[in-house]
Coordinates of C-alpha atoms and ligand atoms in Angstrom, one line a residue:
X510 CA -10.7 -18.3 -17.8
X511 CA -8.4 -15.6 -16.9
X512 CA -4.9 -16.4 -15.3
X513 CA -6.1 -14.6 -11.7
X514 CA -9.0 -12.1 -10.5
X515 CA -8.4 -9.2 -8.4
X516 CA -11.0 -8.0 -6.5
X517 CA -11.4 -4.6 -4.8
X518 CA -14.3 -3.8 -2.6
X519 CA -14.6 -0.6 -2.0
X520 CA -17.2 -1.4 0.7
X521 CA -14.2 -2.2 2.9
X522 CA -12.4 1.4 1.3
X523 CA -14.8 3.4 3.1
X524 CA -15.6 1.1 6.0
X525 CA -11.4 1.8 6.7
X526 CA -12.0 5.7 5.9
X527 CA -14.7 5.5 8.7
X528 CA -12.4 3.6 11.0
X529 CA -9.6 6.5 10.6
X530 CA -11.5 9.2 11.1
X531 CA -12.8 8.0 14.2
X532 CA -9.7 7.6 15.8
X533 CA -8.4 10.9 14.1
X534 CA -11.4 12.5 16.2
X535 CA -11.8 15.7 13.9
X536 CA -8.2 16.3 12.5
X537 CA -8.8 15.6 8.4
X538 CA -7.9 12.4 6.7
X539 CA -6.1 13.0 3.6
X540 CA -6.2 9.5 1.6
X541 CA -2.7 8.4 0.1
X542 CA -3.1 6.8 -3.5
X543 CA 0.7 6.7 -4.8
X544 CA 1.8 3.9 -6.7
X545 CA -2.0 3.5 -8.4
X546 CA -3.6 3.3 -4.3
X547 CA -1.0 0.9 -3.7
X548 CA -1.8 -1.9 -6.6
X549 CA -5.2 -1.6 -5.8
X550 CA -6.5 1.4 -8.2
X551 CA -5.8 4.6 -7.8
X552 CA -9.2 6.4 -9.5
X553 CA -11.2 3.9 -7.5
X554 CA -9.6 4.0 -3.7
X555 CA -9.9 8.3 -4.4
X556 CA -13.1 7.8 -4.9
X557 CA -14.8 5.7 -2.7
X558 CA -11.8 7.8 0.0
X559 CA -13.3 11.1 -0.7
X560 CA -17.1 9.4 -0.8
X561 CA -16.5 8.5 2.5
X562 CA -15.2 11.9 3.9
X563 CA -11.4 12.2 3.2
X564 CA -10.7 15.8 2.1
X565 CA -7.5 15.2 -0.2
X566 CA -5.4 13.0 -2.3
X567 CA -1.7 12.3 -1.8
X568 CA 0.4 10.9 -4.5
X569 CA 4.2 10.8 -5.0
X570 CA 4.7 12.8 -7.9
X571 CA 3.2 15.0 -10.6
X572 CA 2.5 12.2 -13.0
X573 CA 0.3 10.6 -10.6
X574 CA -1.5 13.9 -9.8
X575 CA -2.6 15.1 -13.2
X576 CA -3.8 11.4 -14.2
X577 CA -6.7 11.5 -10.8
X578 CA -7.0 15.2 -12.0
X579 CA -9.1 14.1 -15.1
X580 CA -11.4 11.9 -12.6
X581 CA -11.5 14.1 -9.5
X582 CA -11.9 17.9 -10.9
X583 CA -12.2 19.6 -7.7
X584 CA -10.4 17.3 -5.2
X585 CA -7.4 18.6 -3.2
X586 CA -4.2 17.1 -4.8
X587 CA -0.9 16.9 -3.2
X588 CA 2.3 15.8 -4.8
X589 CA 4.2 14.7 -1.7
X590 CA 7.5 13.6 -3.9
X591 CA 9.3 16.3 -5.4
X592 CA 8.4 18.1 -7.9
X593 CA 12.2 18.7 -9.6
X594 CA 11.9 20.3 -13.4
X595 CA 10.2 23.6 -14.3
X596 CA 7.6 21.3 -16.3
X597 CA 6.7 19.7 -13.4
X598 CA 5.9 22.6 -11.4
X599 CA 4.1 24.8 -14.7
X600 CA 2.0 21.2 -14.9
X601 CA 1.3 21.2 -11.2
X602 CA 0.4 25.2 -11.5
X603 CA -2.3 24.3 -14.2
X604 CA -3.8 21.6 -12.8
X605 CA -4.3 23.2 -9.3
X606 CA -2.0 20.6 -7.1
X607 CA -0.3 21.4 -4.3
X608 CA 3.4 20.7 -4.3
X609 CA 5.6 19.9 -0.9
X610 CA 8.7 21.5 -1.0
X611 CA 12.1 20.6 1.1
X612 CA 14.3 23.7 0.1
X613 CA 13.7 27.5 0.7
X614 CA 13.4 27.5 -3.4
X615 CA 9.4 28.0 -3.1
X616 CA 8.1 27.9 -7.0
X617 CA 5.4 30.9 -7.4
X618 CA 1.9 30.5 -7.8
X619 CA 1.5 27.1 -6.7
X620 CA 0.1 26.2 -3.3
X621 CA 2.7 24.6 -1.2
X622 CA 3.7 22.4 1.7
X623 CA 7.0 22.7 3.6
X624 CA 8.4 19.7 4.2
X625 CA 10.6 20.1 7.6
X626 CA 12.8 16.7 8.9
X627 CA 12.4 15.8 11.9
X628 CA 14.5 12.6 11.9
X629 CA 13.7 10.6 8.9
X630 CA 16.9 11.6 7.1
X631 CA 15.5 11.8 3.3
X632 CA 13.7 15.1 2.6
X633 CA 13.2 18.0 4.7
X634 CA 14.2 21.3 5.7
X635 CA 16.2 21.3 9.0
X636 CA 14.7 24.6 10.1
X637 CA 11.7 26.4 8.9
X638 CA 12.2 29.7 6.9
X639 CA 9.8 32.4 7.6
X640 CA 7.0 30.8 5.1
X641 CA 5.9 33.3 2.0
X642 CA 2.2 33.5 0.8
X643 CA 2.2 30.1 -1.4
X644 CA 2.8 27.9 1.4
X645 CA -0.9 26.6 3.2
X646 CA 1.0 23.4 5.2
X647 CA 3.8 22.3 6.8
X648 CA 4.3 18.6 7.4
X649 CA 7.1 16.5 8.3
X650 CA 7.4 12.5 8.3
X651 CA 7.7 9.6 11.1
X652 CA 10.8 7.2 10.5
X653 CA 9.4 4.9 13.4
X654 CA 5.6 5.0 13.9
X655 CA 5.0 1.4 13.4
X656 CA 8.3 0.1 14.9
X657 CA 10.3 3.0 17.9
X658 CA 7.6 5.0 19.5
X659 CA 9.6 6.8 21.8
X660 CA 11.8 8.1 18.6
X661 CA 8.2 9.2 17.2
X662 CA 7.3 10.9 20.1
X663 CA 10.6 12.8 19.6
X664 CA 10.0 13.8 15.9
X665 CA 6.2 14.9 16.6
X666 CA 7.8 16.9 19.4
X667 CA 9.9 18.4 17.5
X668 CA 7.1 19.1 14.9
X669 CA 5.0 19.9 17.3
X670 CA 7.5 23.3 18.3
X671 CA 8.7 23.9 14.9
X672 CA 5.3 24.7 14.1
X673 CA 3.9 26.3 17.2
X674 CA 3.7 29.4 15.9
X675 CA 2.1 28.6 12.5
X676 CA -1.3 27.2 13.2
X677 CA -3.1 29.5 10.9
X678 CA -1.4 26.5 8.2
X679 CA -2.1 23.2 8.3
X680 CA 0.1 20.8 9.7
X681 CA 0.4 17.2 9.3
X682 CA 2.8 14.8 10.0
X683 CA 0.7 11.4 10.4
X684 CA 0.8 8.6 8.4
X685 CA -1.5 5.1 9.2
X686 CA 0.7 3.7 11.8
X687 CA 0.3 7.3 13.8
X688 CA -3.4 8.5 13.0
X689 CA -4.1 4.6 14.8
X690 CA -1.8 4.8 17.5
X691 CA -0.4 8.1 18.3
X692 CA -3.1 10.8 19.3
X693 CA -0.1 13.3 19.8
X694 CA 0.2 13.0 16.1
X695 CA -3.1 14.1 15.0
X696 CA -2.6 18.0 14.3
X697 CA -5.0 19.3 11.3
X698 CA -4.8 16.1 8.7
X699 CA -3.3 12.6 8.8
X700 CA -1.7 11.5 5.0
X701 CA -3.3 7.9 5.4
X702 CA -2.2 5.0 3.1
X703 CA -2.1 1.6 3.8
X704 CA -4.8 1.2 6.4
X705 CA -7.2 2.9 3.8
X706 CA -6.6 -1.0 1.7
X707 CA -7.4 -2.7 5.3
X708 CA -3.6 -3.9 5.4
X709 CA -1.6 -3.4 8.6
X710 CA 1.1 -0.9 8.9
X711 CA 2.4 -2.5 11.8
X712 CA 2.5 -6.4 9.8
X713 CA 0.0 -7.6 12.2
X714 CA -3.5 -8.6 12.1
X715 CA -5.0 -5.8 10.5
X716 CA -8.7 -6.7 12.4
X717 CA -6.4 -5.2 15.4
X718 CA -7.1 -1.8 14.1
X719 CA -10.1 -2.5 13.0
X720 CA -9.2 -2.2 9.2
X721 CA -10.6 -4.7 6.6
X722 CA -8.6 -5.8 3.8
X723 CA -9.5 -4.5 0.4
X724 CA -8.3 -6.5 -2.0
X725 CA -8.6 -10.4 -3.1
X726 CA -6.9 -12.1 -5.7
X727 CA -7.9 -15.6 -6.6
X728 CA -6.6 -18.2 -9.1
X729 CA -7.0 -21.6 -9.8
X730 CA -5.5 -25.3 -10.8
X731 CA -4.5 -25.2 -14.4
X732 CA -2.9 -28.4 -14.0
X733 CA -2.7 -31.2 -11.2
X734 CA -0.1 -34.1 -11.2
X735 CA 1.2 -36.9 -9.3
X736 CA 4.8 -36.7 -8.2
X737 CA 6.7 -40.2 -7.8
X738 CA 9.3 -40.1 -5.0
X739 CA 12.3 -38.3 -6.4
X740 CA 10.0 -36.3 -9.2
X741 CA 10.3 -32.5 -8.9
X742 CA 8.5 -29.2 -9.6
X743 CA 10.0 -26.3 -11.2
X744 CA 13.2 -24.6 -11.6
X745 CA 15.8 -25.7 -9.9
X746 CA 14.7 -29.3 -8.4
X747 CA 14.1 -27.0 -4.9
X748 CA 11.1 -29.4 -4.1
X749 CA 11.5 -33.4 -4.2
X750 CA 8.9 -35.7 -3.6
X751 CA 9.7 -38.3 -1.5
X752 CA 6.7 -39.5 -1.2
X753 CA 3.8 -40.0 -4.0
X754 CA 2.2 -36.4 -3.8
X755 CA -0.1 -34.2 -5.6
X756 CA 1.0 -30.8 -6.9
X757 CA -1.2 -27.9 -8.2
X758 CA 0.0 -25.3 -10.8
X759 CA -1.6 -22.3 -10.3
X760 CA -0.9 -19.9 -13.4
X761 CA 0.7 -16.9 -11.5
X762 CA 4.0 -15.9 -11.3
X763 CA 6.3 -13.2 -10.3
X764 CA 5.2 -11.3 -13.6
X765 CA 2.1 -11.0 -11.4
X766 CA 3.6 -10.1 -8.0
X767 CA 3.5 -13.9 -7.0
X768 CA 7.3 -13.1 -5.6
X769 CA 9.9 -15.8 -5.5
X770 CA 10.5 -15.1 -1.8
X771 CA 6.9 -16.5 -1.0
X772 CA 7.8 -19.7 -1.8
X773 CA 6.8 -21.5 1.0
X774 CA 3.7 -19.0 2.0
X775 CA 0.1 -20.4 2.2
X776 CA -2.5 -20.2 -0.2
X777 CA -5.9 -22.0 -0.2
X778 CA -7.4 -24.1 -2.2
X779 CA -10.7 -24.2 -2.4
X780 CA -10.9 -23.1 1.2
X781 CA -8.0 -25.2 2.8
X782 CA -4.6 -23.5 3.6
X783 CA -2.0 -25.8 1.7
X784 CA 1.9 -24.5 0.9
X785 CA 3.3 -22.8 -2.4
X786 CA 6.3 -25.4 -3.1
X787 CA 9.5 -25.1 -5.3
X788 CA 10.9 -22.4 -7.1
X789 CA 8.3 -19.9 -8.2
X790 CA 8.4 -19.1 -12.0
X791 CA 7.4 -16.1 -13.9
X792 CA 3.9 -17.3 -14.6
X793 CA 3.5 -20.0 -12.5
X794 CA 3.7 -21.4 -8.9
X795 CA 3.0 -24.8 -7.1
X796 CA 1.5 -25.7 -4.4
X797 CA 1.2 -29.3 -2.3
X798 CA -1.9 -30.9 -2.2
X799 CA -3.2 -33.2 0.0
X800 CA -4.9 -35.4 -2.3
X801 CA -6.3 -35.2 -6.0
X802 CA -8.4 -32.3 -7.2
X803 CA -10.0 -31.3 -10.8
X804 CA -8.5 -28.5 -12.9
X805 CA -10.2 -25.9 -12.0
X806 CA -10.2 -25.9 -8.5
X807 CA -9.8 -22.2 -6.8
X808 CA -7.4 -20.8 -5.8
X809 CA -7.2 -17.6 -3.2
X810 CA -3.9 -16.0 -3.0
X811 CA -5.4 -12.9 -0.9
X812 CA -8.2 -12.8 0.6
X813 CA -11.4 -15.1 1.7
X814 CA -9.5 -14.7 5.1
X815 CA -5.7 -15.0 3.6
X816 CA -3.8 -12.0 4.9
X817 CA -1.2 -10.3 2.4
X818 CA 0.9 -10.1 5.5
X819 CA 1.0 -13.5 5.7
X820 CA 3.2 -13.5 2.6
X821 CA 4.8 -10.3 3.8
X822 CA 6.2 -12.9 6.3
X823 CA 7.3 -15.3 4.6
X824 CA 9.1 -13.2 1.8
X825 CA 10.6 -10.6 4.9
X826 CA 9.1 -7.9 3.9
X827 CA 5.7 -5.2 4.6
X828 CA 2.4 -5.7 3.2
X829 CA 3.1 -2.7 1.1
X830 CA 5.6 -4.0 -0.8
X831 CA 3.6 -7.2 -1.5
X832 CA 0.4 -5.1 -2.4
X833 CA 2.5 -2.8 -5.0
X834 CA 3.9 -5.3 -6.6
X835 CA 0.4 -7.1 -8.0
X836 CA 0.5 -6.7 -11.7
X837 CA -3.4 -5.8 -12.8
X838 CA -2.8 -5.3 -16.3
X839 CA -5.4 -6.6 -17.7
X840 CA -3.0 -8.6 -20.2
X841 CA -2.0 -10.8 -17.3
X842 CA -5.3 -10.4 -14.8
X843 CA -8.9 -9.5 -14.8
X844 CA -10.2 -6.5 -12.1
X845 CA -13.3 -6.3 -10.4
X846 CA -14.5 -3.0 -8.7
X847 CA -17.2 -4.0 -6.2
X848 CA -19.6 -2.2 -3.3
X849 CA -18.5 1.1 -6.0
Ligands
PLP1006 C1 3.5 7.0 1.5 C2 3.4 8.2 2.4 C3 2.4 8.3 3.4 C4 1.4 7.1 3.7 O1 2.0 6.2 4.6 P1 1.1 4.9 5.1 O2 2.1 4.3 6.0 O3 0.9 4.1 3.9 O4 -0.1 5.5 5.7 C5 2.4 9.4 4.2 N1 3.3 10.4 4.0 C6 4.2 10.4 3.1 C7 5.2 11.5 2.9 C8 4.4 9.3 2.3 O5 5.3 9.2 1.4

């Protein structure tokens, strides 16, 4: 038996695609795959993305780009991060991505995007230069969509007259949190991400939005033991038992994205929520039980109704992190593609 099993179901990939371009009502959903689609596969979130009708790819740098180039010949590629060395942009050049650009330094022959700030403070030209013939789009980027929206109002204000004059290019500015929530945010495309895995970008229920979460990742009891009062599990003596009580070990760790912070967080076993205890190991984590149960009882860390935000919670952070951070190598997991 493998340590842990990730699923992906692509069925809920383009179900979410649907979901987003209904409420982008005809601006062009451009599907976000950085960090390989957020843990989740990057080949196989583009694909089932531009099955369902996106019209691009975003990724953060050029690295990512050329590897969905070999999958996805024709598809619309944009490097969102920039692109800093020569080799970078001769690479970009050759394989036909479009680069996004925060300086007036526009590289030649390679389609471009102008990256204006509006308020997020990282990238971004203040003003917009009178754009040359390499640039198609001009986009900019919302600190605040899923937390301040009168500050996001402001920046797609802004946007909004920076680029009044240019709507021959196309202009996008959207990210999940906006293409959901903020019609005024709309423009020509949306650079979707999380909500395309069915994960909230506002930590909530994702079923709110009507997104459906893409991804499980299910485990089991390797080992089940009776704790005497005053027996411990795991590093660190953090959890006691002060009564007799049955512990779990579940072979995943924070090697696998099991992060010590979700000590604490729920997981079920074999259907029933019970609670991750004690110090969380590199490979291994346990969880309370409520009475005895075989080896080889499963175990669902996402999914069968478990929300990754629910151990975005507990660890204080976003379901994006949580999601990035699942290790699907298949030297410490197995992967599953399925409704492909
Ligand atoms: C990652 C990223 C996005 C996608 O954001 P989500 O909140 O995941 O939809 C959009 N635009 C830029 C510039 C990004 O870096």
């Amino acid at each position: 038996m493998h340590r842990s099993e990730l699923t992906v179901d692509l069925g809920a990939v383009r179900q979410n695609v649907r979901t987003l371009l209904h409420a982008l009502d005809g601006s062009e959903l451009w599907a976000v795959v950085k960090a390989d689609g957020y843990g989740h596969g990057a080949s196989d979130i583009a694909g089932a993305a531009l099955g369902a009708g996106a019209t691009a790819l975003c990724v953060a740098s050029v690295g990512e780009g050329l590897a969905l180039r070999r999958d996805f010949g024709g598809a619309r590629i944009v490097v969102m991060g920039p692109a800093t060395t020569n080799r970078d942009v001769a690479h970009a050049r050759d394989a036909g991505l479009e680069l996004v650009v925060s300086d007036t330094d526009i590289p030649p022959g390679v389609r471009v995007h102008l990256k204006l700030d509006t308020g997020m403070g990282r990238w971004g030209l203040s003003e917009l230069p009178v754009p040359p013939v390499e640039v198609v789009g001009l986009m900019s980027h919302l600190a605040t969509a899923d937390t301040d929206s009168a500050y996001a109002d402001w920046q797609i204000e802004r946007f909004r007259q920076a680029t009044h004059g240019f709507s021959h290019l196309t202009r996008h500015i959207a990210n999940s949190a906006a293409a959901l929530r903020y019609p005024a945010a709309r423009f020509d495309a949306a650079r979707c991400g999380i909500a395309l895995y069915g994960i909230s970008p506002f930590n909530t229920d994702p079923a709110e939005d009507g997104l459906r979460p893409a991804l499980a990742w299910r485990s089991y009891l390797a080992q089940v033991r009776l704790l005497q009062p005053g027996e411990s599990t795991g590093y660190g003596r953090r959890f006691v038992a002060t009564v007799p009580t049955w512990v779990g070990i579940v072979p995943v760790g924070y090697a696998d994205g099991f992060r010590r912070d979700m000590t604490g967080t729920e997981v079920l076993v074999d259907g029933e929520p019970r609670r991750a205890v004690g110090t969380v190991s590199m490979d291994a984590f346990a969880v309370e039980l409520d009475r005895e149960r075989p080896v080889g009882t499963p175990v669902t860390i996402v999914g069968d109704g478990l929300l990754i935000e629910r151990h975005a919670a507990q660890a204080e952070t976003i379901g994006y992190e949580i999601a990035c951070g699942v290790n699907s190598s298949p030297a410490r997991a197995s992967r599953h593609v399925t409704g492909g």
